[in-house]
Amino acid sequence: MPVQNTNRLWAEFLILFVLAPVLIATLLPATVMFSALFALTALGILLLHLTPGFRWRALREGMAEIKLRQMLIYTALMFAACFAVTMLFAPEALFFLIRNEPQLMVVILIFYPFVSALPQELVFRPLFFRRYKAILPNGWAAIWLNAGLFALAHLMYWSWVVAIMTFVGGVIFAHAYKERASFPLAVLMHAIAGNIIFLMGLGVFFYSGNVVRPF
């Protein structure tokens, strides 16, 4: 690949996955952080569309990797893990939305997979691994890097609990996409995890109104 193209990819990569999340988290008021994040996601999806050789229909590949038994086990493990995290760090929030705003919980269950999990997966999996393949490390190093940057994208919440959860989630979703070659599986696993997080009450860590910057 010509040096000029490599430099451009590095510039895009650093701006999109490093600089922009840090600036959003450190400079913007909490009230507009989500708008900025959605704008950044839209830019990422546009870059994916412009990626040479990318075809949207290719994202349907890998449906066979979605196996009912594995998904049931994964869901059960996510319930157990999120219940433990909630009881350790926010026991008062357990089932908060179910107890206080059940209609909002239903809305989240319906729309989270489409308005949050899907666009995030488009940016952090196909865009990350396809457009920037030439500058990424090989093998599992790319997955660890992907997970780290996925956690960095959530820096705006200024919570080490969020950082750990999103890093672990990033490893799981990146593995589903890269190692099992299934974008649908990555989206489904992300959607299940996100909905369980809100069901359990861990949404308190992902609410901009609770953001407290350490400076």
CSV table of C-alpha atoms in Angstrom, one decimal:
chain,number,residue,atom,x,y,z
A,1,MET,CA,0.0,0.0,0.0
A,2,PRO,CA,1.4,3.5,-0.9
A,3,VAL,CA,2.7,5.5,2.0
A,4,GLN,CA,0.2,8.3,1.3
A,5,ASN,CA,-2.7,5.9,1.7
A,6,THR,CA,-1.3,4.4,4.9
A,7,ASN,CA,-0.8,7.8,6.4
A,8,ARG,CA,-4.4,8.7,5.5
A,9,LEU,CA,-5.7,5.5,7.2
A,10,TRP,CA,-3.6,6.2,10.3
A,11,ALA,CA,-5.0,9.8,10.5
A,12,GLU,CA,-8.6,8.5,10.1
A,13,PHE,CA,-8.0,5.8,12.6
A,14,LEU,CA,-6.5,8.0,15.3
A,15,ILE,CA,-9.1,10.7,14.9
A,16,LEU,CA,-12.1,8.4,14.9
A,17,PHE,CA,-11.1,5.9,17.5
A,18,VAL,CA,-8.7,7.9,19.8
A,19,LEU,CA,-8.9,11.7,19.5
A,20,ALA,CA,-12.6,12.1,19.1
A,21,PRO,CA,-13.7,10.0,22.1
A,22,VAL,CA,-11.2,11.7,24.3
A,23,LEU,CA,-12.3,15.2,23.2
A,24,ILE,CA,-15.9,14.3,23.6
A,25,ALA,CA,-15.3,13.0,27.1
A,26,THR,CA,-13.1,15.9,28.3
A,27,LEU,CA,-14.4,19.0,26.6
A,28,LEU,CA,-18.1,18.6,25.8
A,29,PRO,CA,-20.9,19.1,28.4
A,30,ALA,CA,-22.8,15.9,29.3
A,31,THR,CA,-25.9,17.3,27.6
A,32,VAL,CA,-24.4,17.1,24.1
A,33,MET,CA,-22.1,14.1,24.5
A,34,PHE,CA,-24.6,11.7,23.1
A,35,SER,CA,-25.3,13.9,20.0
A,36,ALA,CA,-21.6,14.2,19.3
A,37,LEU,CA,-21.2,10.4,19.7
A,38,PHE,CA,-24.0,9.8,17.3
A,39,ALA,CA,-22.5,12.2,14.8
A,40,LEU,CA,-19.2,10.3,15.1
A,41,THR,CA,-21.0,7.0,14.6
A,42,ALA,CA,-22.6,8.4,11.5
A,43,LEU,CA,-19.2,9.4,10.1
A,44,GLY,CA,-17.9,6.0,10.8
A,45,ILE,CA,-20.8,4.3,8.9
A,46,LEU,CA,-20.2,6.7,6.0
A,47,LEU,CA,-16.5,5.7,5.9
A,48,LEU,CA,-17.5,2.1,5.9
A,49,HIS,CA,-19.7,2.7,2.9
A,50,LEU,CA,-16.8,4.3,1.1
A,51,THR,CA,-14.4,1.5,2.0
A,52,PRO,CA,-13.1,-0.1,-1.2
A,53,GLY,CA,-14.5,-3.6,-1.8
A,54,PHE,CA,-17.1,-3.3,1.0
A,55,ARG,CA,-20.6,-4.5,0.2
A,56,TRP,CA,-23.5,-4.1,2.6
A,57,ARG,CA,-24.9,-7.5,1.7
A,58,ALA,CA,-21.8,-9.2,3.0
A,59,LEU,CA,-22.9,-8.3,6.5
A,60,ARG,CA,-25.6,-11.0,6.2
A,61,GLU,CA,-22.9,-13.7,6.1
A,62,GLY,CA,-22.3,-15.8,9.2
A,63,MET,CA,-26.0,-16.4,10.2
A,64,ALA,CA,-25.2,-20.1,10.6
A,65,GLU,CA,-22.9,-19.1,13.5
A,66,ILE,CA,-26.0,-18.2,15.6
A,67,LYS,CA,-26.8,-21.3,17.5
A,68,LEU,CA,-29.7,-21.4,19.9
A,69,ARG,CA,-28.0,-23.4,22.6
A,70,GLN,CA,-24.9,-21.2,22.6
A,71,MET,CA,-27.1,-18.1,22.8
A,72,LEU,CA,-29.1,-19.4,25.7
A,73,ILE,CA,-25.9,-20.2,27.6
A,74,TYR,CA,-24.5,-16.8,26.7
A,75,THR,CA,-27.7,-15.1,27.9
A,76,ALA,CA,-27.6,-17.0,31.2
A,77,LEU,CA,-24.0,-16.1,31.8
A,78,MET,CA,-24.7,-12.4,31.0
A,79,PHE,CA,-27.6,-12.4,33.5
A,80,ALA,CA,-25.4,-13.9,36.2
A,81,ALA,CA,-22.5,-11.5,35.5
A,82,CYS,CA,-24.7,-8.4,35.4
A,83,PHE,CA,-26.5,-9.4,38.5
A,84,ALA,CA,-23.2,-9.8,40.3
A,85,VAL,CA,-21.9,-6.5,39.1
A,86,THR,CA,-25.1,-4.7,40.1
A,87,MET,CA,-25.1,-6.2,43.6
A,88,LEU,CA,-21.5,-5.3,44.1
A,89,PHE,CA,-21.5,-1.7,42.8
A,90,ALA,CA,-25.1,-0.5,42.6
A,91,PRO,CA,-27.4,-2.8,44.6
A,92,GLU,CA,-30.0,0.0,45.0
A,93,ALA,CA,-30.4,0.1,41.2
A,94,LEU,CA,-31.3,-3.6,40.8
A,95,PHE,CA,-34.2,-3.8,38.4
A,96,PHE,CA,-34.7,0.0,38.7
A,97,LEU,CA,-36.4,0.5,35.3
A,98,ILE,CA,-38.6,-2.6,35.7
A,99,ARG,CA,-39.7,-1.3,39.1
A,100,ASN,CA,-40.1,2.4,38.3
A,101,GLU,CA,-40.4,2.9,34.5
A,102,PRO,CA,-41.5,-0.4,33.0
A,103,GLN,CA,-42.7,1.3,29.8
A,104,LEU,CA,-39.3,2.8,29.2
A,105,MET,CA,-37.8,-0.6,29.8
A,106,VAL,CA,-40.0,-2.1,27.0
A,107,VAL,CA,-38.9,0.7,24.7
A,108,ILE,CA,-35.2,0.0,25.4
A,109,LEU,CA,-35.7,-3.7,24.8
A,110,ILE,CA,-37.3,-3.0,21.4
A,111,PHE,CA,-35.1,-0.3,20.1
A,112,TYR,CA,-31.6,-0.8,21.8
A,113,PRO,CA,-30.6,-3.5,19.3
A,114,PHE,CA,-31.3,-1.2,16.3
A,115,VAL,CA,-30.3,2.3,17.5
A,116,SER,CA,-27.4,1.4,19.7
A,117,ALA,CA,-26.0,-2.1,19.3
A,118,LEU,CA,-26.2,-2.2,15.4
A,119,PRO,CA,-24.5,1.2,14.7
A,120,GLN,CA,-21.8,0.6,17.3
A,121,GLU,CA,-21.1,-2.8,15.8
A,122,LEU,CA,-20.9,-1.3,12.3
A,123,VAL,CA,-18.2,1.1,13.4
A,124,PHE,CA,-16.2,-1.1,15.7
A,125,ARG,CA,-16.3,-4.3,13.8
A,126,PRO,CA,-16.6,-4.1,10.0
A,127,LEU,CA,-15.2,-0.6,9.7
A,128,PHE,CA,-12.4,-1.3,12.2
A,129,PHE,CA,-11.3,-4.6,10.8
A,130,ARG,CA,-11.9,-4.0,7.1
A,131,ARG,CA,-11.0,-0.4,6.4
A,132,TYR,CA,-8.0,-0.4,8.7
A,133,LYS,CA,-6.9,-3.9,8.2
A,134,ALA,CA,-3.6,-2.8,6.6
A,135,ILE,CA,-2.5,-0.9,9.7
A,136,LEU,CA,-3.7,-3.4,12.4
A,137,PRO,CA,-1.6,-6.0,14.2
A,138,ASN,CA,-2.2,-9.7,13.5
A,139,GLY,CA,-4.4,-12.2,15.3
A,140,TRP,CA,-5.6,-11.6,18.8
A,141,ALA,CA,-3.6,-8.4,19.1
A,142,ALA,CA,-6.1,-6.8,16.8
A,143,ILE,CA,-9.0,-8.0,19.0
A,144,TRP,CA,-7.4,-6.7,22.2
A,145,LEU,CA,-6.8,-3.4,20.5
A,146,ASN,CA,-10.4,-3.3,19.2
A,147,ALA,CA,-11.7,-4.0,22.7
A,148,GLY,CA,-9.5,-1.3,24.3
A,149,LEU,CA,-10.7,1.3,21.8
A,150,PHE,CA,-14.3,0.2,22.3
A,151,ALA,CA,-13.8,0.8,26.0
A,152,LEU,CA,-12.2,4.2,25.2
A,153,ALA,CA,-15.3,5.2,23.3
A,154,HIS,CA,-17.2,5.0,26.6
A,155,LEU,CA,-14.7,7.2,28.4
A,156,MET,CA,-17.5,9.9,28.4
A,157,TYR,CA,-19.1,8.0,31.4
A,158,TRP,CA,-15.9,8.3,33.5
A,159,SER,CA,-16.5,5.0,35.2
A,160,TRP,CA,-14.0,2.2,35.7
A,161,VAL,CA,-17.0,-0.2,35.9
A,162,VAL,CA,-18.1,0.9,32.4
A,163,ALA,CA,-14.5,0.6,31.2
A,164,ILE,CA,-14.2,-3.0,32.3
A,165,MET,CA,-17.6,-4.0,31.1
A,166,THR,CA,-17.1,-2.5,27.7
A,167,PHE,CA,-13.6,-3.9,27.3
A,168,VAL,CA,-14.9,-7.4,28.1
A,169,GLY,CA,-17.8,-6.9,25.8
A,170,GLY,CA,-15.5,-5.6,23.1
A,171,VAL,CA,-13.4,-8.8,23.3
A,172,ILE,CA,-16.6,-11.0,23.0
A,173,PHE,CA,-18.1,-9.0,20.1
A,174,ALA,CA,-14.8,-8.7,18.2
A,175,HIS,CA,-14.2,-12.4,18.5
A,176,ALA,CA,-17.6,-13.1,17.1
A,177,TYR,CA,-17.0,-10.9,14.1
A,178,LYS,CA,-13.3,-11.6,13.4
A,179,GLU,CA,-12.8,-15.2,14.5
A,180,ARG,CA,-16.2,-16.6,13.8
A,181,ALA,CA,-16.7,-14.4,10.7
A,182,SER,CA,-20.3,-13.4,11.8
A,183,PHE,CA,-21.5,-9.8,12.0
A,184,PRO,CA,-25.0,-11.0,12.8
A,185,LEU,CA,-23.6,-12.9,15.8
A,186,ALA,CA,-21.7,-9.9,17.0
A,187,VAL,CA,-24.8,-7.7,16.8
A,188,LEU,CA,-27.0,-10.2,18.6
A,189,MET,CA,-24.5,-10.7,21.4
A,190,HIS,CA,-24.2,-7.0,21.8
A,191,ALA,CA,-27.9,-6.5,21.8
A,192,ILE,CA,-28.4,-9.2,24.4
A,193,ALA,CA,-25.7,-7.8,26.7
A,194,GLY,CA,-27.0,-4.3,26.4
A,195,ASN,CA,-30.6,-5.2,27.2
A,196,ILE,CA,-29.6,-7.3,30.2
A,197,ILE,CA,-27.5,-4.4,31.5
A,198,PHE,CA,-30.5,-2.1,31.5
A,199,LEU,CA,-32.8,-4.9,32.8
A,200,MET,CA,-30.5,-5.4,35.8
A,201,GLY,CA,-30.2,-1.7,36.5
A,202,LEU,CA,-26.7,-1.1,35.3
A,203,GLY,CA,-28.0,1.6,33.0
A,204,VAL,CA,-27.2,4.0,35.9
A,205,PHE,CA,-23.6,3.8,34.8
A,206,PHE,CA,-24.6,4.7,31.2
A,207,TYR,CA,-26.7,7.7,32.0
A,208,SER,CA,-25.3,11.1,31.0
A,209,GLY,CA,-27.0,12.7,34.0
A,210,ASN,CA,-24.8,10.7,36.3
A,211,VAL,CA,-21.6,11.6,34.7
A,212,VAL,CA,-19.0,13.1,37.1
A,213,ARG,CA,-15.7,14.1,35.5
A,214,PRO,CA,-12.7,13.6,37.8
A,215,PHE,CA,-11.5,17.2,37.0
